[in-house]
Short mmCIF file of C-alpha atoms in Angstrom, two decimals:
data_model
loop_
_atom_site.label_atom_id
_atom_site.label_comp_id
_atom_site.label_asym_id
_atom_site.label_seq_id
_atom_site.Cartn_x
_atom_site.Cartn_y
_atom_site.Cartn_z
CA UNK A 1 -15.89 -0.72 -0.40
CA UNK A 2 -17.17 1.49 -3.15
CA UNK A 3 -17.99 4.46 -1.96
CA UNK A 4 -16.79 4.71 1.83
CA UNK A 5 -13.25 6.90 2.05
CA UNK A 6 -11.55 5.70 5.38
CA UNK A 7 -11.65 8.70 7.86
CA UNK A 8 -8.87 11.44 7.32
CA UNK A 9 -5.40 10.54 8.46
CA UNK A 10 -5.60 6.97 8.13
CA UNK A 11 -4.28 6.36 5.32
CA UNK A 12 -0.31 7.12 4.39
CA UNK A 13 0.88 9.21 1.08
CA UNK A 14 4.30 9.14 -0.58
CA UNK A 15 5.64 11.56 -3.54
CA UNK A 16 8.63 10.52 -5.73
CA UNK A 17 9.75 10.87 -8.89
CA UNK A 18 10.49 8.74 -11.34
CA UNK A 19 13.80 7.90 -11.48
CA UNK A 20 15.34 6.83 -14.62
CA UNK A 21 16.68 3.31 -12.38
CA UNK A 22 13.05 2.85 -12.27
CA UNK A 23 11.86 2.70 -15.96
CA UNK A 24 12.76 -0.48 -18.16
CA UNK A 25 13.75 -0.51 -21.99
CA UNK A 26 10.69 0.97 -23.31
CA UNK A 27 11.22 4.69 -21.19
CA UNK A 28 8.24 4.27 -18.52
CA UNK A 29 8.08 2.47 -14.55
CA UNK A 30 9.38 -0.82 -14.65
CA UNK A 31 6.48 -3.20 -13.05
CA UNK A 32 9.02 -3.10 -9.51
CA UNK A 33 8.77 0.55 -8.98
CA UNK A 34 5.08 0.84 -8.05
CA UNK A 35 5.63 -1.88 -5.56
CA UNK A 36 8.51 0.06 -4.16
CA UNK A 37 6.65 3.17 -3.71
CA UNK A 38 3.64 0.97 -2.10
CA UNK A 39 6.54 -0.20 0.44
CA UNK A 40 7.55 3.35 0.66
CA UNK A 41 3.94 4.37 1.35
CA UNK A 42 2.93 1.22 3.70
CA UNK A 43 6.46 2.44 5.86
CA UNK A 44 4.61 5.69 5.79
CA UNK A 45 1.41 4.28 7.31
CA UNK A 46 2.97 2.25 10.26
CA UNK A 47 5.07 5.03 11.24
CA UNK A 48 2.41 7.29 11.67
CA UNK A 49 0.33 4.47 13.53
CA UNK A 50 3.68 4.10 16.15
CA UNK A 51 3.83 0.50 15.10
CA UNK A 52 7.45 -0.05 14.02
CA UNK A 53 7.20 -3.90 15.37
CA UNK A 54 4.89 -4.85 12.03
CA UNK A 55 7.75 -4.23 10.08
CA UNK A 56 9.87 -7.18 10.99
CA UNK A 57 6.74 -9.70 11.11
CA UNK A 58 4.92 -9.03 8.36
CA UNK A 59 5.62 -10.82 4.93
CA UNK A 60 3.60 -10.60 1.59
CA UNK A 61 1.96 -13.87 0.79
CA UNK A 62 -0.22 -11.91 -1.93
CA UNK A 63 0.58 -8.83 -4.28
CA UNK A 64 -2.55 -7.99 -6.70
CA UNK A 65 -1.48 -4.92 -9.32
CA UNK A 66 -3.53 -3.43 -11.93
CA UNK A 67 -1.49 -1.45 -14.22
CA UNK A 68 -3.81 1.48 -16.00
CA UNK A 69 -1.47 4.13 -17.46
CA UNK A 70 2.21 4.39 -17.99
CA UNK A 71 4.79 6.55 -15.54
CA UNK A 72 7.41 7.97 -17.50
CA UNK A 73 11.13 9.10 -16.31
CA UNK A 74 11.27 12.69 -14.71
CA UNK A 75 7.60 12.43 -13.86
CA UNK A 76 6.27 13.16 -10.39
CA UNK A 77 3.90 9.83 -8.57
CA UNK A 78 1.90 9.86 -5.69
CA UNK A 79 1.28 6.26 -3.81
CA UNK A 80 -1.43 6.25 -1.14
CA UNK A 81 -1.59 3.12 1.04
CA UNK A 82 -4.48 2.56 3.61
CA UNK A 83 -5.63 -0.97 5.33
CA UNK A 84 -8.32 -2.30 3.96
CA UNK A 85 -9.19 -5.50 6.17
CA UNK A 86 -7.52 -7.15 8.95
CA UNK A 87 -7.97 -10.72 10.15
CA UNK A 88 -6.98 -13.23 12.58
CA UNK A 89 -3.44 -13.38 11.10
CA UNK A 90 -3.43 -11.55 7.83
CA UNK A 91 -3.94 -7.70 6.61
CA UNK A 92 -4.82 -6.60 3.72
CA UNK A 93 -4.17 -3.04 2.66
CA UNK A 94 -5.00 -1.38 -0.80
CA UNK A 95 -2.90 1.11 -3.16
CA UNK A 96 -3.31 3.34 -5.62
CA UNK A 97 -0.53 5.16 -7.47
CA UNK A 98 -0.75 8.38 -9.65
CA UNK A 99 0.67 9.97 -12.02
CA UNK A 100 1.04 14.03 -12.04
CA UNK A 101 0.88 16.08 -15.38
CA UNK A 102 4.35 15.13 -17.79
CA UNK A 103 4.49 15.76 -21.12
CA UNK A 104 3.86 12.43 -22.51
CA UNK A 105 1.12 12.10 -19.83
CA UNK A 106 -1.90 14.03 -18.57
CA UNK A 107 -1.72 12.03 -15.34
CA UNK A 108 -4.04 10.17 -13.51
CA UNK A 109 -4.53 6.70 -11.79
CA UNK A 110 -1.42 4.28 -12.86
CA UNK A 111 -2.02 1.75 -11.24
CA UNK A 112 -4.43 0.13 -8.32
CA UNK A 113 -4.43 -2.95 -6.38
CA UNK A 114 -4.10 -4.94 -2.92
CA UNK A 115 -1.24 -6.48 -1.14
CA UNK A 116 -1.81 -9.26 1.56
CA UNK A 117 0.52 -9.69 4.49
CA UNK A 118 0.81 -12.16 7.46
CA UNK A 119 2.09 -12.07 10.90
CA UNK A 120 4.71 -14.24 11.23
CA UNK A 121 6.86 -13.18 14.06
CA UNK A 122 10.50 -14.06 14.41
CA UNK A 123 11.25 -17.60 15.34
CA UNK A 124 7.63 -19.07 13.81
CA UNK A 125 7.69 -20.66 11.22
CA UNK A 126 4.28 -19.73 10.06
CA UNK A 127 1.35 -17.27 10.39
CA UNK A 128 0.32 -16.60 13.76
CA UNK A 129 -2.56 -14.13 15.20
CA UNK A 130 -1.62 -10.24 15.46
CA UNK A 131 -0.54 -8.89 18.69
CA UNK A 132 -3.68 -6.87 20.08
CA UNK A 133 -2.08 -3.54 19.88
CA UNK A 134 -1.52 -4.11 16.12
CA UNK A 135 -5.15 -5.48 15.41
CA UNK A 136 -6.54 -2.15 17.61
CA UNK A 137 -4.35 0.51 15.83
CA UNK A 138 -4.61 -1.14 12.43
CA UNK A 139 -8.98 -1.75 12.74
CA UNK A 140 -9.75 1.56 13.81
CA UNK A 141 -7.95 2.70 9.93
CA UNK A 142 -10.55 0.13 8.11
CA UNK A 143 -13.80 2.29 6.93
CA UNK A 144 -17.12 0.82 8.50
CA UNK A 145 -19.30 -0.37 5.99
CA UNK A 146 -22.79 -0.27 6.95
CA UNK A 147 -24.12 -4.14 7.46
CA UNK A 148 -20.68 -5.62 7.91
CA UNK A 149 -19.32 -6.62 11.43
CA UNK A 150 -15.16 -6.39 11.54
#
């Protein structure tokens, strides 16, 4: 996906601070905040698609995080969230969470990664396909890459 930005709007933004509940012992993020803030962020997203019945039906069966720079306490984050593939009965969206300008930190990209969910709607036991209106409103978010067929 190098290289293709999804169109604007279709992808979701948070801003938050760092709180000091959400650094460990050594004074930056504990590893749980950034997956907060993704949560925060995907919430974000699938409000602004009108698709508050994901929320329920949709657990993680994969988290992928690459941690690049430390987030200290007091300092201001950004988490952007956008789906990056959807299948039959998974989604996959991707993160990445910066850091602003703090004075143990110039800021930048903190961390990066992908987090898997499936649809597993209430009273199933296991992963079953999307409804249609989720599968429309989430594919037309995922960037068209030229050669690939979604």
């Amino acid at each position: 996906m190098e290289g293709t930005e999804p169109p604007s709007g279709m992808q979701a933004s948070i801003d938050r601070t760092v709180e000091w509940v959400d650094t460990d012992a050594s004074g930056h993020q504990h590893n749980s905040a950034i997956m907060r803030w993704v949560e925060a962020a995907e919430a974000e997203l699938f409000r602004n698609l009108v698709l508050p019945e994901y929320f329920p039906s949709a657990p993680r069966v994969q988290q992928v995080v690459n941690y690049t720079a430390k987030l200290w306490f007091g300092q201001r984050v950004t988490a952007t969230v956008r789906i990056q593939k959807v299948g039959r009965t998974s989604m996959t969206l991707a993160f990445e969470v910066y850091g602003h300008a703090h004075p143990h930190s110039p800021g930048g990209l903190a961390a990066h990664g992908t987090l898997t969910t499936a649809h597993v709607p209430a009273g199933s036991a296991s992963a079953q396909p999307w409804p249609e209106r989720i599968r429309q409103a989430a594919a037309v978010t995922v960037p068209k890459i030229a050669g690939s067929e979604q």
